[in-house]
Every structure is written in structure tokens, then in C-alpha cells.
mmCIF file of C-alpha atoms in Angstrom:
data_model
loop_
_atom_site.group_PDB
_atom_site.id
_atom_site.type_symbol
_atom_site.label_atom_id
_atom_site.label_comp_id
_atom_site.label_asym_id
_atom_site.label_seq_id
_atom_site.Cartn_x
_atom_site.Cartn_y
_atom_site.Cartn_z
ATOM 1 C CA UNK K 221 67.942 66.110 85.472
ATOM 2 C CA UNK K 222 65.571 66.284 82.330
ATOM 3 C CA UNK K 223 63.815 69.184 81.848
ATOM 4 C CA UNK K 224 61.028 68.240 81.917
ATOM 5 C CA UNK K 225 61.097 67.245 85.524
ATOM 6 C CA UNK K 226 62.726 69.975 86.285
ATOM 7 C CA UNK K 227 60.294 72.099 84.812
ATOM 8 C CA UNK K 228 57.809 70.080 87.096
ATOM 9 C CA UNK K 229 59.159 70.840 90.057
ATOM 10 C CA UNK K 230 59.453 74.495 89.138
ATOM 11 C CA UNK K 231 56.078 74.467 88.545
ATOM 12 C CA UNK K 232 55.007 72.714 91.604
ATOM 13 C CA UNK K 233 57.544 75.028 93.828
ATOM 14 C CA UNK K 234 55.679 77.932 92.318
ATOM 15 C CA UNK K 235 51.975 76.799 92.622
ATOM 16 C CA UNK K 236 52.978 75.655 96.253
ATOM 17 C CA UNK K 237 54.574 79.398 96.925
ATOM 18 C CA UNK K 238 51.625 81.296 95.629
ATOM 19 C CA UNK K 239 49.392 78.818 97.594
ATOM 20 C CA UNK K 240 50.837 79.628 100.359
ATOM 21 C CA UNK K 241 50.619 83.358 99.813
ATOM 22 C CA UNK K 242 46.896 83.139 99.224
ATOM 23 C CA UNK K 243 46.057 81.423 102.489
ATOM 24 C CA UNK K 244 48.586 83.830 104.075
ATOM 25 C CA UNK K 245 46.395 86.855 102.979
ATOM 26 C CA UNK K 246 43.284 85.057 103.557
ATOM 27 C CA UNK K 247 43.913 84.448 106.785
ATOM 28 C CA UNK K 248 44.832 88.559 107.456
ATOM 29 C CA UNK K 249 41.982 89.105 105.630
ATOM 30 C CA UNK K 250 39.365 86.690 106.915
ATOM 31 C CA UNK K 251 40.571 86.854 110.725
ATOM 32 C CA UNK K 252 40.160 91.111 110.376
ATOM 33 C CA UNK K 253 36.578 90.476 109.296
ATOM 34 C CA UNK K 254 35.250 90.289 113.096
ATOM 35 C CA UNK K 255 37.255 93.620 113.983
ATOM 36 C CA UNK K 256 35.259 95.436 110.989
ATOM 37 C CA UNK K 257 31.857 93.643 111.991
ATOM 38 C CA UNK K 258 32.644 95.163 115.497
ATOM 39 C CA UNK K 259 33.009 98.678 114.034
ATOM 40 C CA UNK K 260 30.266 98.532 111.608
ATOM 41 C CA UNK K 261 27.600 97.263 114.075
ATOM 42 C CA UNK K 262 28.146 100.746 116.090
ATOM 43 C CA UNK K 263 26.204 102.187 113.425
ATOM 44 C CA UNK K 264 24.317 99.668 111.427
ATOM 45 C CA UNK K 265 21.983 96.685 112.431
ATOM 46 C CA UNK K 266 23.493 93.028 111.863
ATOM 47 C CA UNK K 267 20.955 92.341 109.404
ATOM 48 C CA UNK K 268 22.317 95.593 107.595
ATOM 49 C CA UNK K 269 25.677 94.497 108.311
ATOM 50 C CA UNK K 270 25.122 91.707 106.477
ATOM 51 C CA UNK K 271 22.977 92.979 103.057
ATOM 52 C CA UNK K 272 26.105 96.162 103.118
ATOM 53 C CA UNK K 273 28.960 93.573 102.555
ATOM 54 C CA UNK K 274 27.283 91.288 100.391
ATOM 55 C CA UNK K 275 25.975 94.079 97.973
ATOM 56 C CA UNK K 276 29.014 95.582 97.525
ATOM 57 C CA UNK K 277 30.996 92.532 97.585
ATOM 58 C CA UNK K 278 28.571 91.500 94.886
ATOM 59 C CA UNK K 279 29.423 94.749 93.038
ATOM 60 C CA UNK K 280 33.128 94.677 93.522
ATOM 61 C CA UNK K 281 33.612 90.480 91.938
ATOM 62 C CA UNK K 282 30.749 91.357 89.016
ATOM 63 C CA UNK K 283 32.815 94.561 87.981
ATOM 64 C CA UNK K 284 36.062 92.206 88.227
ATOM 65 C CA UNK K 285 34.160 89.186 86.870
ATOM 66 C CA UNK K 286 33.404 91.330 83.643
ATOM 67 C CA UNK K 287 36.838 92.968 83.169
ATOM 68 C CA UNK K 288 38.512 89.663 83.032
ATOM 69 C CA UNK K 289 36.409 89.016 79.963
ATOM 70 C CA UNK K 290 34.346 86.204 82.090
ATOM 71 C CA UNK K 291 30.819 86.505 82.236
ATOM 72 C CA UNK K 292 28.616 85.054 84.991
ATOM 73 C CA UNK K 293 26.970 81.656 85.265
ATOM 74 C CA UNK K 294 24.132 80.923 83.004
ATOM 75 C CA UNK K 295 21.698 77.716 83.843
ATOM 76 C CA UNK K 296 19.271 76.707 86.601
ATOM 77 C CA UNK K 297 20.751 74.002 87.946
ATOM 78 C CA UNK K 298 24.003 75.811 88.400
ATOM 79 C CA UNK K 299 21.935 79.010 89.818
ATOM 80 C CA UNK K 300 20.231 76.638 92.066
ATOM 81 C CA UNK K 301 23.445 75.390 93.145
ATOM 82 C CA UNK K 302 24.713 79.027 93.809
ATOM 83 C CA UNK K 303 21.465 79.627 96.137
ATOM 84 C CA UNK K 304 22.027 76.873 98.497
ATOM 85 C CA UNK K 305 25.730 77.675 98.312
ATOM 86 C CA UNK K 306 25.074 81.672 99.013
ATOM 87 C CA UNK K 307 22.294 80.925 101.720
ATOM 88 C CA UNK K 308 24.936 78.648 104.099
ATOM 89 C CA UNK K 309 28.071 80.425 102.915
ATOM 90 C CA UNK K 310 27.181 84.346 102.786
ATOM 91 C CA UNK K 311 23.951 85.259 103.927
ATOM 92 C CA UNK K 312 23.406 83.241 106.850
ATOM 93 C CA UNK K 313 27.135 83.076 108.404
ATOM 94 C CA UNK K 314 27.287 86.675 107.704
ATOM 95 C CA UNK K 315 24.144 87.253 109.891
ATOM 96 C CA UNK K 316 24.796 85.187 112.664
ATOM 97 C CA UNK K 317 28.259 86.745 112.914
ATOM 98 C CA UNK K 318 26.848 90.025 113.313
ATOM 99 C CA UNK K 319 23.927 88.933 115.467
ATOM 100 C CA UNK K 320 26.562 86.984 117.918
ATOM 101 C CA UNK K 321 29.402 89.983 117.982
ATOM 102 C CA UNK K 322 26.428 92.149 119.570
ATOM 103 C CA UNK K 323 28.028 90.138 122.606
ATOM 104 C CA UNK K 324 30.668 88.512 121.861
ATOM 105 C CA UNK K 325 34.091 90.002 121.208
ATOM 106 C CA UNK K 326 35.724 89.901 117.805
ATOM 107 C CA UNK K 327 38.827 88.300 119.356
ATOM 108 C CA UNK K 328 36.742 85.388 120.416
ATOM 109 C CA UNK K 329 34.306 85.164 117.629
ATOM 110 C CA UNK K 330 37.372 84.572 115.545
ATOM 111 C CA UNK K 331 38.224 81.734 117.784
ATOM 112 C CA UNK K 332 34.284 80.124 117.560
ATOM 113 C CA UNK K 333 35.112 80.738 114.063
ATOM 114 C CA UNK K 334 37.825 78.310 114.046
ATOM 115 C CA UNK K 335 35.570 74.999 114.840
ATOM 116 C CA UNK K 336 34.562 75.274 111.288
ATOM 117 C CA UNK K 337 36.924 71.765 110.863
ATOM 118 C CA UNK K 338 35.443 70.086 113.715
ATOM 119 C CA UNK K 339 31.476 70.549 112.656
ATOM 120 C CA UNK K 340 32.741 69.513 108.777
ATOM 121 C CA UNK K 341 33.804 65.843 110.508
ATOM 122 C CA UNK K 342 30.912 65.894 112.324
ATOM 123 C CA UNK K 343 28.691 66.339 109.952
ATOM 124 C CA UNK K 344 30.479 63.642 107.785
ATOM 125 C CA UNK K 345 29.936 61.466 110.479
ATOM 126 C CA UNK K 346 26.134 62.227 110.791
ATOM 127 C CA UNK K 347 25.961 61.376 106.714
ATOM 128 C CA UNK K 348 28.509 58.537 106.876
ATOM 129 C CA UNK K 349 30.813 60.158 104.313
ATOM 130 C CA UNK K 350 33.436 60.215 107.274
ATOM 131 C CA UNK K 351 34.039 56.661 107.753
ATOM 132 C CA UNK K 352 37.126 54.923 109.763
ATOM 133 C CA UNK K 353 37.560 57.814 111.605
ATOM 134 C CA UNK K 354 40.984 56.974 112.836
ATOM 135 C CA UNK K 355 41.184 57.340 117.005
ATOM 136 C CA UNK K 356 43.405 60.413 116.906
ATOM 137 C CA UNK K 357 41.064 62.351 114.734
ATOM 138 C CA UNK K 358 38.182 61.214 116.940
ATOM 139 C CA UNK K 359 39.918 62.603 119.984
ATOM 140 C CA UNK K 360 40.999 65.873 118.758
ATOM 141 C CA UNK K 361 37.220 66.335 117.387
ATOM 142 C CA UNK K 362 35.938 65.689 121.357
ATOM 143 C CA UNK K 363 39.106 67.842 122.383
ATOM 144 C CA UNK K 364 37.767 70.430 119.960
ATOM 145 C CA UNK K 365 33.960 70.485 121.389
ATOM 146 C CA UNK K 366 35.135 70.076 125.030
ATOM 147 C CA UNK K 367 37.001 73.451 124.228
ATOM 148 C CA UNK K 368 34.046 74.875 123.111
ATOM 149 C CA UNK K 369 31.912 73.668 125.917
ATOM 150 C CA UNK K 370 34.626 75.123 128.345
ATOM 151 C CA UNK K 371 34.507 78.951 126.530
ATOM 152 C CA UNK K 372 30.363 78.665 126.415
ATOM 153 C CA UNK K 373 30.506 77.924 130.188
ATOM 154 C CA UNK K 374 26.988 76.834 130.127
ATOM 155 C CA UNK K 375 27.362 76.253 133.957
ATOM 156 C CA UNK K 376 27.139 80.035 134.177
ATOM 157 C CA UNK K 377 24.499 82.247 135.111
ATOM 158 C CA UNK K 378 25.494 84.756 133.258
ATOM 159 C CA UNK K 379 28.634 84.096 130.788
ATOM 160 C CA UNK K 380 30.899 86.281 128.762
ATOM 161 C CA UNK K 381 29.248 84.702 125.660
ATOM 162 C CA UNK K 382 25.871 83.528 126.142
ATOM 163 C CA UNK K 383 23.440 83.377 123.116
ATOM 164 C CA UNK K 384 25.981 84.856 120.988
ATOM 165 C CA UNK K 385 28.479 82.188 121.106
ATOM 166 C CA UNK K 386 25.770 79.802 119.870
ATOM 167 C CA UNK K 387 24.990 82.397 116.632
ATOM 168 C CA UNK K 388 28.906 81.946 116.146
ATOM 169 C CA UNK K 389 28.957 78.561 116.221
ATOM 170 C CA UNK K 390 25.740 78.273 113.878
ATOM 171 C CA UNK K 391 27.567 80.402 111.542
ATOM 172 C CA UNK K 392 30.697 78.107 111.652
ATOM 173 C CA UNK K 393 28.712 75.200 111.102
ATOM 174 C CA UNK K 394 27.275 76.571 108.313
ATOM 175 C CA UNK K 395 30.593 77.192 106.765
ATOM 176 C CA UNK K 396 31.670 73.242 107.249
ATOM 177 C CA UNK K 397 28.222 72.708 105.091
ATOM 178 C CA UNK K 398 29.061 74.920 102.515
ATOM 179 C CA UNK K 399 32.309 74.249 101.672
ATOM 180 C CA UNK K 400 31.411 70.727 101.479
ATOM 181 C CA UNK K 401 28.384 71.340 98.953
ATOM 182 C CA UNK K 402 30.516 74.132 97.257
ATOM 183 C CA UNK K 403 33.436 71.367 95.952
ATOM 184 C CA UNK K 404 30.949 68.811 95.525
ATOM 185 C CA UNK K 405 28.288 70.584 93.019
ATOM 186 C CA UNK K 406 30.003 74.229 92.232
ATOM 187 C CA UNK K 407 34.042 74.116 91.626
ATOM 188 C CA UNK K 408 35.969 72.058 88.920
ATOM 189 C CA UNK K 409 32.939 72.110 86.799
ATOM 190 C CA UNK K 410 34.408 74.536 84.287
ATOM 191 C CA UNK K 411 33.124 77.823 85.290
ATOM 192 C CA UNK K 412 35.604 80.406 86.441
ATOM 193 C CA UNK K 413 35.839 80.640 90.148
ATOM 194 C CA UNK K 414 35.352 84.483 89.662
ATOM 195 C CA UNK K 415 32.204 84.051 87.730
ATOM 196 C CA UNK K 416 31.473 81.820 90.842
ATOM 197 C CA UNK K 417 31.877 83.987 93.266
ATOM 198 C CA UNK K 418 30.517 87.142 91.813
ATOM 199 C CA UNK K 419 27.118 85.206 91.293
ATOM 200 C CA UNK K 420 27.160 83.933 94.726
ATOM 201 C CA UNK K 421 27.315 87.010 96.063
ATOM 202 C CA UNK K 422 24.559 88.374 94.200
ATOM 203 C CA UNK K 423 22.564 85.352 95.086
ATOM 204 C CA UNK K 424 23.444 85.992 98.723
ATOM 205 C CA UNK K 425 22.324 89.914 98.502
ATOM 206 C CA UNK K 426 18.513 88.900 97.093
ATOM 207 C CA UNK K 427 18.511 86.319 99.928
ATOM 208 C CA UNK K 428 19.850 88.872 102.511
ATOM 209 C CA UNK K 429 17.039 91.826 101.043
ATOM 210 C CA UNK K 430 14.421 89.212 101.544
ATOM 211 C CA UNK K 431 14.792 89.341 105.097
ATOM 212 C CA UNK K 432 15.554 93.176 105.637
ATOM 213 C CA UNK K 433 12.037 94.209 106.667
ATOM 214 C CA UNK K 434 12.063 91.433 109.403
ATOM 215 C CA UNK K 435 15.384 93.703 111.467
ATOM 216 C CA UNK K 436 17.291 95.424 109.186
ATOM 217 C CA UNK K 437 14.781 98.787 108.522
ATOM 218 C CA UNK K 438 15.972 100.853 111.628
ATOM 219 C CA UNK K 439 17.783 103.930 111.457
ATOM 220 C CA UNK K 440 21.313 104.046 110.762
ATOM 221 C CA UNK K 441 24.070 106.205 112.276
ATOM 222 C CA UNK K 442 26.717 106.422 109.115
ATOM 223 C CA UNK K 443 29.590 108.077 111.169
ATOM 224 C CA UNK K 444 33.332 107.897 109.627
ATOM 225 C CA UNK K 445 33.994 105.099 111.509
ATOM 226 C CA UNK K 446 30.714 103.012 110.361
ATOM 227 C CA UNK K 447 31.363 104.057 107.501
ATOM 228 C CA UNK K 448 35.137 102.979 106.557
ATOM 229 C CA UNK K 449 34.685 99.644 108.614
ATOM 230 C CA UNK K 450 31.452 98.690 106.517
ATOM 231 C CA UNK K 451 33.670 99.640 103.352
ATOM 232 C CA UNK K 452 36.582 97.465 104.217
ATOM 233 C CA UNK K 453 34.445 94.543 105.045
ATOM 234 C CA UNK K 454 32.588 94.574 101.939
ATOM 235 C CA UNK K 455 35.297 94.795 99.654
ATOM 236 C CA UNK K 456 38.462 93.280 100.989
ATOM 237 C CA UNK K 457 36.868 90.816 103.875
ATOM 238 C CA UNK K 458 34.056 90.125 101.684
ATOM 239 C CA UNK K 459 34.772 90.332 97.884
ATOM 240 C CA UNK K 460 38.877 89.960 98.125
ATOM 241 C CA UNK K 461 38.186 87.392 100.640
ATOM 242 C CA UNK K 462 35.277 85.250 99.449
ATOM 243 C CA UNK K 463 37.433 84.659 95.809
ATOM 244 C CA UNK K 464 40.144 83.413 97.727
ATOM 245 C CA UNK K 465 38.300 80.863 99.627
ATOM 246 C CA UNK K 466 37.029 79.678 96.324
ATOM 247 C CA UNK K 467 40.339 79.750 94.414
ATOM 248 C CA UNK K 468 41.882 77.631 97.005
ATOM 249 C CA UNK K 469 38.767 75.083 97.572
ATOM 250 C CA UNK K 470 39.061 74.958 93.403
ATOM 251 C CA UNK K 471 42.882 74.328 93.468
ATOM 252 C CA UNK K 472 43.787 72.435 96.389
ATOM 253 C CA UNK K 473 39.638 71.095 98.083
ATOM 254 C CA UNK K 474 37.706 72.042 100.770
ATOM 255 C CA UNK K 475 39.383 70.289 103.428
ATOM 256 C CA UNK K 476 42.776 72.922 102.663
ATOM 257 C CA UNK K 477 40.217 75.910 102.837
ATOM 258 C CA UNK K 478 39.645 74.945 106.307
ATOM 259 C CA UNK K 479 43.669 75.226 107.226
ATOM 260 C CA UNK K 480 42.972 79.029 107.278
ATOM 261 C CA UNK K 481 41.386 78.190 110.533
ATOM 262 C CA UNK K 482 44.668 77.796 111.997
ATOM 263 C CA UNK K 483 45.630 81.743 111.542
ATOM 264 C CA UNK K 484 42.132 83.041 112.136
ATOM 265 C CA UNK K 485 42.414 83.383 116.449
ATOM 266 C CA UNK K 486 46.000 84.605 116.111
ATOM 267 C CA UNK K 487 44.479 87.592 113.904
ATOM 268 C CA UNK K 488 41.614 87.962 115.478
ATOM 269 C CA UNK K 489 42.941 88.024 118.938
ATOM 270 C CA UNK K 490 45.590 90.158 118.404
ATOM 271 C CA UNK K 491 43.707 92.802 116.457
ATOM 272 C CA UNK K 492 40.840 93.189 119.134
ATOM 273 C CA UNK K 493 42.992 93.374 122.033
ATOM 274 C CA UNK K 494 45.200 95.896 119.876
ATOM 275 C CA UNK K 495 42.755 98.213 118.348
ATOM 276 C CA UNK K 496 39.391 97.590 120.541
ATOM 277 C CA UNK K 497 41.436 96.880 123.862
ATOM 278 C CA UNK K 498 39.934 93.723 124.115
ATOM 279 C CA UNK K 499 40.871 90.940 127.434
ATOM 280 C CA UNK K 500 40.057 87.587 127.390
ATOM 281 C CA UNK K 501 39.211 85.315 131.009
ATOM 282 C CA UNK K 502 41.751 82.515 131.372
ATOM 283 C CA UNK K 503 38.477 80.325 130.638
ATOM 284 C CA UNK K 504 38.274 81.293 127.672
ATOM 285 C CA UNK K 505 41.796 81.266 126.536
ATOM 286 C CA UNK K 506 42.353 77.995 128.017
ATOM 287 C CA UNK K 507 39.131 76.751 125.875
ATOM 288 C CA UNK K 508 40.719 78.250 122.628
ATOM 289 C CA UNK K 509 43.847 76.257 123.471
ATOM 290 C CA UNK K 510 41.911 72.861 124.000
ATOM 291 C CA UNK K 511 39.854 73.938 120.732
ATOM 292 C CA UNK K 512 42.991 74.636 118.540
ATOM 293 C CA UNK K 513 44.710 71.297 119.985
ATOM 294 C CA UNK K 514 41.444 69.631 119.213
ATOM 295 C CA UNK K 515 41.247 70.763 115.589
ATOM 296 C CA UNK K 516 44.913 70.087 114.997
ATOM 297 C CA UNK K 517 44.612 66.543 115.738
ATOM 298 C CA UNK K 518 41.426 66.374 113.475
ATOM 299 C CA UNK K 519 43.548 67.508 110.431
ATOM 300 C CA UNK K 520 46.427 65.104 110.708
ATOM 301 C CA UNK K 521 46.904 63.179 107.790
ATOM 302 C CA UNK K 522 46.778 59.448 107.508
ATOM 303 C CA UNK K 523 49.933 58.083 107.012
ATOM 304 C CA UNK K 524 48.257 55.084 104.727
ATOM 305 C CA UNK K 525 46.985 58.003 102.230
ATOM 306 C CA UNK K 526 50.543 59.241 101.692
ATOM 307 C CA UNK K 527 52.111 55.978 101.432
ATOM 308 C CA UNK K 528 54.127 55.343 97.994
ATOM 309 C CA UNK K 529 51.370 54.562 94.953
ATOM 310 C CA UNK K 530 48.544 55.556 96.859
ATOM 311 C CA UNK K 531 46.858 58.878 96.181
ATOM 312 C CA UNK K 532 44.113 60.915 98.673
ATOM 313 C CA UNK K 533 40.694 61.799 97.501
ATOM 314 C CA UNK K 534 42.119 65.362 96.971
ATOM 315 C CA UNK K 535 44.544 64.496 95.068
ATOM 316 C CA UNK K 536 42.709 61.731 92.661
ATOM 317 C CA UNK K 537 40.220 65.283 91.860
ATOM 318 C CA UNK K 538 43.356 67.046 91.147
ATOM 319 C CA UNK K 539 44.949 64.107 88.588
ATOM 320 C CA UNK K 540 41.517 63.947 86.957
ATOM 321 C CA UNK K 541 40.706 67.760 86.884
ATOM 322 C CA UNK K 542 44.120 67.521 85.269
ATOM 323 C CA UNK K 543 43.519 65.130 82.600
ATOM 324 C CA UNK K 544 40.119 66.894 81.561
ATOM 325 C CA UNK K 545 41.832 70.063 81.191
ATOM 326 C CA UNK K 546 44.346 68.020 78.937
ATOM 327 C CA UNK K 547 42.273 66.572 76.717
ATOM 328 C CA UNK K 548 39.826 69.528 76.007
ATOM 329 C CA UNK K 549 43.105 71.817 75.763
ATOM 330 C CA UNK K 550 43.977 69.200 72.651
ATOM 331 C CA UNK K 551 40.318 68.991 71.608
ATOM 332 C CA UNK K 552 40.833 73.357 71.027
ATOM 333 C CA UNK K 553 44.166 72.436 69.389
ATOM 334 C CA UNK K 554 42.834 69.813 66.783
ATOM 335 C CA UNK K 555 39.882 72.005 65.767
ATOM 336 C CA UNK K 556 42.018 75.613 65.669
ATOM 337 C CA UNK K 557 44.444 73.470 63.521
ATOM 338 C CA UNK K 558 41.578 72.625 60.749
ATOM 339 C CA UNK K 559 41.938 75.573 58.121
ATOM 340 C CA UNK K 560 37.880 74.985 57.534
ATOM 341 C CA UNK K 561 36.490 73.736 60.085
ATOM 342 C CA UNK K 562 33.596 71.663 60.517
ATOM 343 C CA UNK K 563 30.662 72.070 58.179
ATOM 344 C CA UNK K 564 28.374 74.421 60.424
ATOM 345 C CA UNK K 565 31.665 75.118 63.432
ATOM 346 C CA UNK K 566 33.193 78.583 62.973
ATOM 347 C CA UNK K 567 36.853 78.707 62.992
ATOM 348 C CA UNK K 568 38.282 79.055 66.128
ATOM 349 C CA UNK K 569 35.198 78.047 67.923
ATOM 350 C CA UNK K 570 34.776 74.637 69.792
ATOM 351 C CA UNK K 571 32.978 71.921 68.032
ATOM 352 C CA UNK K 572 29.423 70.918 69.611
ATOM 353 C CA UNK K 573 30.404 68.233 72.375
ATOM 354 C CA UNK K 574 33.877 69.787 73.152
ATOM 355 C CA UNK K 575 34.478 70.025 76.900
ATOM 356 C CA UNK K 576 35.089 73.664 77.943
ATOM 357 C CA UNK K 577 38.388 74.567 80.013
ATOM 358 C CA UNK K 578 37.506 74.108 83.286
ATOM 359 C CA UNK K 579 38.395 76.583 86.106
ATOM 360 C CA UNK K 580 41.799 75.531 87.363
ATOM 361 C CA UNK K 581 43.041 76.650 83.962
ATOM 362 C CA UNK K 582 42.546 80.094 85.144
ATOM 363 C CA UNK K 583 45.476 80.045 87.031
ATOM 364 C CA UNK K 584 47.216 83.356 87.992
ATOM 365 C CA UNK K 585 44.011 85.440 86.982
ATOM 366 C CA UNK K 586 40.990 86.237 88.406
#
């Protein structure tokens, strides 16, 4: 075998592996985040929930942002960007999650959570992006909101979810919007994804402050507890976690962010009935099942995409994020080679014109 194929596959084995690692942590990570909401809201409001984690999370990726010699984001359009992005990725999911776990339990909001996938198709449906849905994918997505129908029991006076099963599933739609404007206007346009992140963050506290006076001024009760659980949520289920989602919608697209979605009711189930003693009805659970089933079906692949000499969507962003990287990577080369430089270009400094390295060249650093 040449070696430069087998080189190739070394490298793909290993991007694959730590891939795989990253949604496996995410997916700890992320599906713990309801169990720490649950904790923290025994002492704080949800609006101060909400402004906690994404302050400190802001803190936590600007600190990181900085030591890694990046810097963050400069430009209106790409601050505008990261202010729609921040409003339906941080600061409103982040509310509504605390707003709905005031009665729903963090076992099932991690379940709600899960329908991310199903409002994404929708949506693409509603703005004809999604087109030829194929009839599989179609039934798993009316699978998927039968499920939910059947755990929102709407034929109930007086449910085990009520009003705060809807805030769950606002914030879950709200995710499907945001990673969909996130790869379309933020990633793979040559900023890191930690400079990214850390900026979103901060975007997502000023929106978050904004709203404080409206619920988020009443006393506080910062016991040990409240304490450790708003700690851990800001900086591993918010910071940690919120970097991780990006890396992977940077490196692999949106649609393999939403995969974590799989993991999240296993964690999430297992933690609140562990540590908060938490039951579930068979309703519900038998609702989760027909919503997992549903989503399942919604991700299979089309076997026409993967056929021999065609490429998916993903993958045509990956060959051409690829080939940009290549050619400003030999642009650098070509003008660190030139013992002058240009009249009025520094040496070692890009000529005016030269592409920047775009993010997935940060590979294997923050």
C-alpha cells in the first residue's frame, strides 16, 4: 500500500476516533445539563439560571480563547451573525429550559430535548430547503411528533408536563434554528471555533442581562448545593459543552451535531432517576420510545447520496473547506519563501488578498 494512502487512512481512523470521543463527552456533558438546571433552580430564578451559565461560560471560552493566542471576532456583520446565533442558541434555549424544568423533570426534559432533529426537518420543510423528503424520513418525523403528542397528553386535565413541556420544546426548536443559521453564516468562514464560541457567549450574556429586571431580580438562596450545580453548568455544560457543539458542527455539519440527540435521554434519564429519584408514567416512556424511533428514521441516510461518485452536501463543504485550506496554506508558503517580500508586505505576513486559514485547520486545539 503507498504511503500515502496509508497515511490517509491513518488520518481518517484518527479524526473518526477523536470524533467519536467528542460526541461521546458531549453527550455526558450535554444530557447532565438538565440534572444541574434542576439543582440550581432550588436556589436561583430561571432567568438567573440562565445569565449565571452564560456569564461564566462567557468567562471560561474568552480566558481559553486568549491563551490559545486567538483573539475574538472583529466585524459587524460577523457580530451580527453571533447575536442571532446567541439569542436562539444560548439565551433563549437556556431560559426556556429553566422556565420548563420548574415542572418538568430533568429526565424528561432531556427527552423533549431530543426532538431537536425532528423540528430542524420541519422547519426545512416550512422553507423548502428539505425537498424529496423520502417516505421513511416523513414517517419517522410524524412518529417523532405523535411521541411528543403522547408525553404532552393534552387530553389531560392536569398532566405531568403541562406548560413546561411546551417551554422545552420551544427551546428545542430553537436549537434546530440555530444550528442551521450557525453552519450556514458562522463556521468554515475562517474564524476559530473558540473565538466563536467565546463571543457567542458574551453576546448571549448582554442579551440574557437585558431581560433580568423583567424575572431574574428576586432574592437568591446560594446554598452549597446551588452553588456547585450553577458552577458545573456554567463551565463544563455550558463553556466545555457549547465548544464542542461548535467543533463538531465545524468539522463534520449541523446535521452530525444533532446525533448527540441519540445519547441525551439515556443520560438524562438515568441521572434523574439516580441522583433526584426521579419515575417516569409508562405514558411517558412509551412516548420517548415512539419519539426516539421517530427521530431514528428521520436520520437515515439516503442510499443514492452514498452511492459510488456521488458525494452529500456535507461532504461537498468538507472537499471544498479542504481545498481552501490548501491553497491559502500554499499562498503562506510562497510568500514565507520570498527572502523580501513584497514591496509594502512584511516578511512572514500574508500578502493583502491572501485567504486566512480557516477554522478546521485548528484541529486538535482549542
Amino acid at each position: 500500500m503507498p504511503s500515502g494512502r496509508r497515511r490517509s487512512i491513518v488520518s481518517s481512523g484518527t479524526r473518526s476516533l477523536r470524533g467519536g470521543v467528542r460526541v461521546a463527552v458531549l453527550a455526558l456533558l450535554w444530557g447532565s445539563t438538565f440534572l444541574w438546571i434542576e439543582l440550581a433552580l432550588r436556589g436561583l430564578s430561571p432567568l438567573q439560571v440562565t445569565f449565571v451559565r452564560c456569564l461564566l461560560g462567557a468567562l471560561v471560552l474568552t480566558v481559553a480563547c486568549y491563551a490559545s493566542g486567538r483573539r475574538l471576532p472583529r466585524g459587524r456583520t460577523v457580530w451580527r451573525h453571533i447575536a442571532v446565533a446567541a439569542f436562539f442558541c444560548n439565551a433563549l434555549p437556556f431560559a426556556l429550559f429553566s422556565l420548563g424544568q420548574q415542572t418538568v423533570d430533568s429526565g424528561l426534559a432531556g427527552v423533549l430535548n431530543a426532538t431537536t432533529p425532528l423540528w430542524s426537518i420541519a422547519l426545512g420543510l416550512a422553507l423548502g430547503s428539505e425537498r424529496g423528503l423520502r417516505p421513511v424520513r416523513l414517517t419517522g418525523l410524524l412518529l417523532g411528533f405523535a411521541g411528543t403528542i403522547l408525553i404532552l397528553a393534552p387530553w389531560q386535565s392536569a398532566g405531568a408536563t403541562g406548560w413546561g413541556a411546551l417551554a422545552i420544546f420551544g427551546a428545542a426548536a430553537s436549537y434546530a434554528v440555530a444550528f442551521t443559521y450557525m453552519g450556514r453564516t458562522l463556521v468554515r468562514r475562517g474564524t476559530p471555533t473558540i473565538s466563536l464560541s467565546a463571543a457567542q457567549l458574551i453576546a448571549a450574556s448582554g442579551l440574557t442581562a437585558v431581560a433580568l429586571p423583567i424575572g431574574g431580580l428576586e432574592s437568591i438562596d446560594p446554598g452549597p448545593v446551588v452553588v456547585v450545580a450553577a458552577l458545573v453548568l456554567s463551565v463544563f455544560c455550558t463553556a466545555i459543552t457549547f465548544h464542542l457543539t461548535y467543533r463538531i458542527i465545524n468539522d463534520e455539519g449541523a446535521t452530525n451535531a444533532a446525533v448527540v440527540g441519540y445519547l441525551l435521554p439515556v443520560v438524562s434519564v438515568l441521572l434523574g432517576a439516580i441522583v433526584l429519584g426521579e419515575g417516569l408514567s409508562v405514558r411517558v416512556v412509551l412516548g420517548m420510545a415512539v419519539v426516539l424511533v421517530g427521530v431514528g428514521m428521520t436520520r437515515r441516510k439516503d442510499p443514492k447520496a452514498t452511492a459510488p461518485g456521488r458525494t452529500s452536501e456535507a461532504e461537498q463543504e468538507d472537499i471544498l473547506a479542504t481545498t481552501i485550506r490548501q491553497l491559502a496554506l500554499e499562498t503562506e508558503t510562497e510568500e514565507l519563501s520570498q527572502p523580501t517580500g513584497r514591496p509594502g508586505t512584511a516578511p512572514g505576513r500574508l500578502a493583502e488578498g491572501t485567504a486566512p486559514r480557516p477554522g478546521p485547520a485548528e484541529s486538535g486545539r482549542w
